[in-house]
């Protein structure tokens, strides 16, 4: 039987990651497949084929892959695109002898406490943190770290369960809130959620993410994204803008590269989150061994006229594309911001009015009757808007947040307040 190869992308069918298919096609002349638990009921026709498998579960993936092998189809590489598939993709790659990330690297990228220990060992500046399970361990950690602190699940993402506490009482309530988020979402994302990080708070809203293309022993920054956060005590990401005015900052670039090297990431794109304190000192908050989410890759593509997924897939397949990343230059500014209705029950949605010329796309996910809550994490959004400007900003602009708020006020009519 003739051997036929394909590239398997995990998480590519997720909303705002659709451009991964195009990037993969640019990177390699092979069929591009995806995986979903029920490909009959959830068929995505973008892809050349879909495996019926849970993309978060390596055993499920291996069963589906072996079934296709009987038909002569073999994956050249399994490539993760989100946090929930980093472990499963690389487990499958190792089992099949395809390569992929080292097992320790995967652990360091998914376990935020192990990540901070790797940063500490490598001299990468990161907030002091402690790993806790119980309320008493939380209070003991506060004695060591000092208030205020940030409490977060050690293996989750999307700002889920991330809370700021300025007092011991707020910390106890914050841990309870974080545990409640894990109880609600943990099984859906196939995470343990049994431990929590108590972390030194970097008192700043000045934050960026750095998209880094990694190679063996070296790495190259592709883009710097300006991040916008919700009001405290939560840390929901409410907008992203590419390129940040900090693009090209050598101190920032060096720190991002050293953070990826400290974790042993030697292929693909990594997403590095960095904060600047009042003195301008840069702190690495965390690193993900996958491309940035929330549509950031789409904004990079528009600003740089380069599909970053091409680099991610090509790197996993063994191509050295660091020079391509180094040569990328932004020619415009692109942003994504999330729509937020006023707290309460959404009584009406007034869509259809003329939109500002900067709007590239808009998507309203909320429905009449939905309850709008405070912006805590990814789950409390009512939609999104993508924006574009034919200029590069030399300082931080609030335009993405301002325009998203104005559109939200125009679109959503909220009534009675329900709950908190």
XYZ file of C-alpha atoms in Angstrom:
420
model
C 0.000 0.000 0.000
C 1.322 3.442 -0.916
C 2.183 5.602 2.100
C 0.357 8.931 2.190
C 1.261 11.719 4.627
C -0.683 14.523 6.248
C -0.135 17.235 8.855
C -2.439 17.052 11.870
C -3.278 20.395 13.528
C -4.802 20.231 17.010
C -6.978 23.184 17.975
C -7.024 24.677 14.482
C -10.797 24.401 14.271
C -11.125 26.640 17.350
C -12.730 30.019 16.716
C -10.105 32.669 15.844
C -7.537 30.024 14.845
C -8.955 29.276 11.382
C -6.023 30.953 9.610
C -3.850 28.074 10.813
C -5.126 26.048 7.863
C -3.899 28.641 5.377
C -0.573 28.947 7.184
C -0.071 25.190 7.120
C -0.795 25.100 3.383
C 1.858 27.782 2.878
C 4.346 25.790 4.960
C 4.001 22.363 3.333
C 2.417 20.739 0.296
C 0.497 18.077 2.220
C -3.125 17.513 3.226
C -3.965 19.358 6.452
C -6.154 17.476 8.921
C -7.778 18.394 12.226
C -9.436 16.402 15.006
C -12.733 16.653 16.840
C -14.546 14.240 19.129
C -17.380 13.622 16.662
C -16.345 14.478 13.126
C -19.710 13.356 11.735
C -21.692 15.862 13.783
C -18.906 18.496 13.939
C -17.447 18.281 10.450
C -15.346 21.306 9.548
C -15.124 21.433 5.761
C -12.117 23.767 5.798
C -9.786 20.860 6.451
C -8.804 18.095 4.057
C -9.986 15.528 6.592
C -10.963 15.307 10.256
C -10.173 12.558 12.724
C -12.879 11.531 15.157
C -10.782 11.960 18.286
C -10.514 14.180 21.324
C -7.637 16.552 20.448
C -6.835 16.889 24.165
C -6.445 13.113 24.694
C -3.368 11.335 23.297
C -4.916 7.860 23.599
C -7.974 8.938 21.611
C -5.732 10.511 18.973
C -3.509 7.448 18.683
C -6.512 5.158 18.148
C -7.802 7.379 15.356
C -4.344 7.741 13.793
C -3.772 3.973 13.825
C -7.146 3.452 12.169
C -6.089 5.773 9.347
C -2.713 4.020 9.103
C -4.550 0.912 7.982
C -5.655 2.968 4.976
C -2.078 4.047 4.235
C -2.309 7.510 5.884
C 0.435 8.525 8.319
C 1.003 11.902 10.044
C 4.253 13.648 9.287
C 3.781 15.747 12.423
C 1.119 16.525 15.005
C 1.163 20.245 15.823
C -0.525 21.893 18.839
C -2.154 25.299 18.531
C -3.557 25.878 22.015
C -2.684 25.109 25.631
C -4.991 22.120 25.869
C -3.289 20.235 23.029
C 0.407 20.865 23.803
C 0.685 17.724 25.932
C -1.445 15.451 23.732
C 0.302 16.507 20.501
C 3.770 15.955 21.856
C 2.853 12.658 23.506
C 1.601 11.395 20.136
C 4.697 12.707 18.363
C 6.979 10.893 20.812
C 5.015 7.631 20.610
C 5.151 7.697 16.808
C 8.809 8.777 16.728
C 8.022 12.064 14.986
C 9.906 14.407 17.309
C 8.177 17.292 19.055
C 8.889 19.059 22.324
C 10.729 17.393 25.188
C 8.468 16.054 27.955
C 10.082 18.352 30.546
C 9.454 21.337 28.294
C 5.772 20.433 28.061
C 5.558 20.177 31.856
C 7.294 23.533 32.299
C 4.974 25.171 29.784
C 1.764 23.818 31.342
C 2.608 23.777 35.065
C 3.007 27.428 36.024
C 4.836 26.624 39.246
C 7.387 24.444 37.418
C 7.646 27.275 34.893
C 8.544 29.812 37.597
C 11.163 27.452 39.022
C 12.729 27.124 35.561
C 12.797 30.920 35.254
C 14.420 31.214 38.682
C 17.114 28.683 37.766
C 17.855 30.544 34.510
C 17.934 34.018 36.055
C 14.790 35.178 34.220
C 12.998 37.817 36.284
C 9.540 36.552 37.250
C 7.186 37.160 40.200
C 7.807 35.186 43.396
C 5.223 32.424 43.758
C 4.088 29.564 45.983
C 2.035 26.452 45.198
C -0.950 25.837 47.489
C -4.002 23.619 47.824
C -5.654 24.585 51.105
C -6.715 27.818 52.750
C -4.032 27.413 55.415
C -1.327 26.950 52.776
C -2.658 30.087 51.104
C -2.277 32.113 54.304
C 1.210 30.711 54.882
C 2.159 31.683 51.319
C 0.938 35.236 51.896
C 3.251 35.510 54.912
C 6.144 34.632 52.613
C 5.193 36.485 49.414
C 3.479 39.478 51.023
C 0.293 41.296 50.030
C -1.087 42.032 47.520
C -1.024 38.698 45.697
C -2.459 37.186 42.555
C -4.200 33.820 42.912
C -4.516 31.583 39.856
C -4.916 27.899 38.915
C -1.492 26.456 38.133
C -2.547 24.733 34.903
C -5.368 26.796 33.397
C -5.475 29.768 30.987
C -7.677 32.487 29.485
C -7.496 34.467 32.763
C -9.827 31.867 34.249
C -9.782 31.957 38.038
C -7.130 34.703 38.192
C -7.913 37.101 41.056
C -6.094 39.939 42.838
C -6.222 39.989 46.644
C -5.094 42.938 48.765
C -6.083 41.466 52.158
C -6.081 38.009 53.744
C -9.882 37.992 53.593
C -9.847 38.805 49.881
C -7.283 36.058 49.357
C -9.493 33.452 51.012
C -12.436 34.589 48.871
C -10.193 34.652 45.791
C -9.055 31.073 46.301
C -12.691 29.998 46.630
C -13.536 31.845 43.400
C -10.597 30.259 41.583
C -11.677 26.805 42.745
C -15.225 27.491 41.567
C -13.950 28.348 38.061
C -12.026 25.064 37.931
C -15.061 23.144 39.148
C -17.054 24.675 36.285
C -14.533 24.360 33.455
C -11.807 21.916 34.508
C -13.250 18.751 32.977
C -14.048 20.510 29.688
C -10.398 21.503 29.263
C -8.984 18.231 30.616
C -6.960 19.844 33.403
C -6.354 18.801 37.006
C -6.887 22.201 38.624
C -5.950 20.703 41.996
C -3.337 23.310 42.920
C -3.152 27.096 42.844
C -0.405 29.641 42.494
C -0.054 32.489 44.989
C 2.058 35.049 43.179
C 3.691 38.403 43.860
C 1.607 41.161 42.260
C 3.356 43.397 39.739
C 1.378 46.600 40.237
C 0.959 47.714 36.649
C -1.464 47.623 33.742
C 1.445 47.996 31.309
C 1.598 44.563 29.711
C 2.597 43.073 26.377
C 2.798 39.644 24.835
C 5.747 38.679 22.679
C 5.341 36.164 19.858
C 8.645 34.273 19.598
C 9.678 31.746 16.936
C 11.812 29.122 18.649
C 14.601 26.948 17.297
C 17.259 24.636 18.710
C 19.256 26.781 21.132
C 18.046 30.088 19.729
C 14.881 32.068 19.090
C 13.648 35.158 17.254
C 10.944 37.650 18.211
C 8.315 38.001 15.502
C 5.969 40.586 17.022
C 5.093 42.445 20.216
C 1.416 42.807 21.098
C -0.003 45.524 23.356
C -2.408 44.052 25.912
C -5.362 45.746 27.600
C -6.811 44.366 30.845
C -10.159 44.618 32.621
C -10.528 46.550 35.893
C -9.143 44.864 39.004
C -9.505 42.508 40.837
C -9.676 40.468 37.629
C -7.281 40.265 34.715
C -9.465 39.583 31.693
C -7.827 40.536 28.409
C -10.163 43.044 26.781
C -8.073 43.982 23.712
C -4.838 43.270 21.837
C -3.021 45.619 19.429
C -0.209 44.771 16.973
C 2.436 46.115 16.806
C 3.040 47.496 20.289
C 4.998 50.742 20.522
C 7.593 48.636 22.375
C 8.387 46.627 19.242
C 12.147 46.463 18.762
C 12.987 47.136 22.434
C 16.211 45.099 22.869
C 15.702 44.540 26.616
C 12.194 43.203 26.019
C 13.347 41.059 23.094
C 16.207 39.558 25.077
C 13.983 38.754 28.063
C 11.367 37.035 25.901
C 13.994 34.915 24.156
C 15.650 33.952 27.455
C 12.271 32.933 28.893
C 11.638 30.555 25.985
C 15.156 29.146 26.240
C 14.732 28.610 29.997
C 11.747 26.353 29.315
C 13.530 24.441 26.555
C 11.105 25.401 23.785
C 12.992 24.502 20.603
C 10.335 24.675 17.888
C 7.227 26.572 16.915
C 5.830 29.857 18.146
C 5.740 30.680 21.837
C 3.569 33.306 23.512
C 5.406 35.260 26.251
C 3.480 37.561 28.609
C 5.540 40.370 30.176
C 4.622 43.189 32.569
C 6.468 46.431 33.312
C 6.434 47.800 36.850
C 6.456 51.483 37.868
C 10.240 51.596 37.489
C 10.041 50.166 33.965
C 11.472 46.803 35.022
C 10.199 43.923 32.869
C 8.812 40.780 34.549
C 7.895 37.539 32.772
C 4.421 36.509 33.914
C 4.205 33.268 31.935
C 5.021 31.558 28.655
C 2.857 29.297 26.500
C 4.462 26.870 24.047
C 1.986 27.664 21.257
C 0.861 30.633 19.150
C -0.968 33.457 20.897
C -4.740 33.108 21.135
C -7.633 35.588 21.103
C -7.117 36.302 17.412
C -3.645 37.784 18.012
C -2.200 35.763 15.144
C -4.751 37.303 12.772
C -3.678 40.779 13.892
C -0.022 39.860 13.344
C -0.866 38.669 9.841
C -2.650 41.917 8.970
C 0.033 44.152 10.452
C 2.986 42.253 8.971
C 1.428 40.692 5.827
C 2.823 37.356 7.060
C 0.810 34.376 8.282
C 2.510 33.408 11.579
C 1.025 29.909 11.470
C 3.228 29.289 8.437
C 6.219 29.798 10.722
C 4.763 27.651 13.508
C 3.957 24.703 11.254
C 7.152 25.035 9.237
C 9.240 25.053 12.398
C 7.597 21.864 13.680
C 8.369 20.262 10.322
C 12.052 21.119 10.657
C 12.398 24.315 8.611
C 14.644 27.071 9.969
C 12.503 30.180 9.501
C 14.097 32.447 12.092
C 15.447 34.744 9.379
C 11.917 35.100 7.987
C 10.670 36.153 11.429
C 13.610 38.548 11.848
C 12.865 40.203 8.514
C 9.164 40.787 9.164
C 8.268 44.493 9.312
C 4.845 45.941 10.271
C 3.219 48.362 7.850
C -0.076 49.016 9.640
C -1.724 48.559 13.040
C -4.324 45.896 13.710
C -6.311 45.223 16.876
C -8.978 42.982 18.321
C -11.179 44.146 21.202
C -13.972 42.379 23.025
C -17.499 43.712 23.315
C -18.929 44.061 26.815
C -22.519 44.831 27.673
C -23.392 46.636 30.895
C -24.020 44.193 33.759
C -27.532 42.778 33.796
C -29.910 40.940 31.508
C -29.474 41.821 27.829
C -32.927 43.000 26.751
C -32.097 43.976 23.173
C -29.280 43.914 20.608
C -29.280 46.859 18.197
C -27.036 45.728 15.381
C -27.041 47.154 11.871
C -26.022 50.776 12.363
C -23.131 52.161 10.263
C -19.732 51.176 11.642
C -16.591 53.332 11.917
C -14.217 52.963 8.952
C -11.562 51.388 11.206
C -13.754 48.313 11.775
C -12.459 45.302 9.880
C -14.989 42.818 11.314
C -17.501 42.514 14.126
C -19.061 39.449 15.736
C -21.799 39.486 18.360
C -21.949 36.265 20.366
C -24.514 37.333 22.997
C -28.255 36.797 22.606
C -31.304 38.548 23.998
C -31.930 37.244 27.505
C -28.271 36.504 28.262
C -26.832 37.753 31.538
C -23.865 40.102 31.231
C -21.364 39.900 34.087
C -18.249 41.852 34.962
C -15.260 41.143 32.699
C -13.545 38.313 34.596
C -12.188 36.081 31.826
C -12.816 34.822 28.290
C -16.287 33.501 29.221
C -17.763 36.918 30.057
C -17.480 38.456 26.582
C -20.439 39.420 24.391
C -18.560 39.583 21.092
C -15.565 41.122 19.387
C -14.516 43.802 16.941
C -11.376 43.887 14.788
C -9.868 47.264 13.923
C -7.208 48.523 11.554
C -5.252 51.750 11.055
C -2.854 52.689 8.258
C -0.294 53.970 10.756
C 2.027 52.744 13.521
C 1.519 54.218 16.997
C 4.584 55.579 18.808
C 2.940 55.298 22.241
C 0.188 53.266 23.843
C -3.231 54.145 22.467
C -6.566 53.447 24.149
C -8.438 53.412 20.835
C -9.218 49.658 20.780
C -10.855 49.760 24.207
C -12.565 53.104 23.621
C -14.060 52.039 20.302
C -15.160 48.644 21.649
C -16.882 50.345 24.594
C -18.640 52.823 22.313
C -19.867 50.022 20.046
C -20.989 47.968 23.057
C -23.019 50.879 24.406
C -24.570 51.304 20.964
C -25.389 47.617 20.457
C -26.463 46.213 23.840
C -29.455 47.270 25.906
C -29.135 45.881 29.449
C -31.921 45.756 31.985
C -32.195 44.348 35.476
C -29.026 43.348 37.287
C -28.920 39.628 38.051
C -26.383 38.339 40.599
C -22.913 39.833 40.694
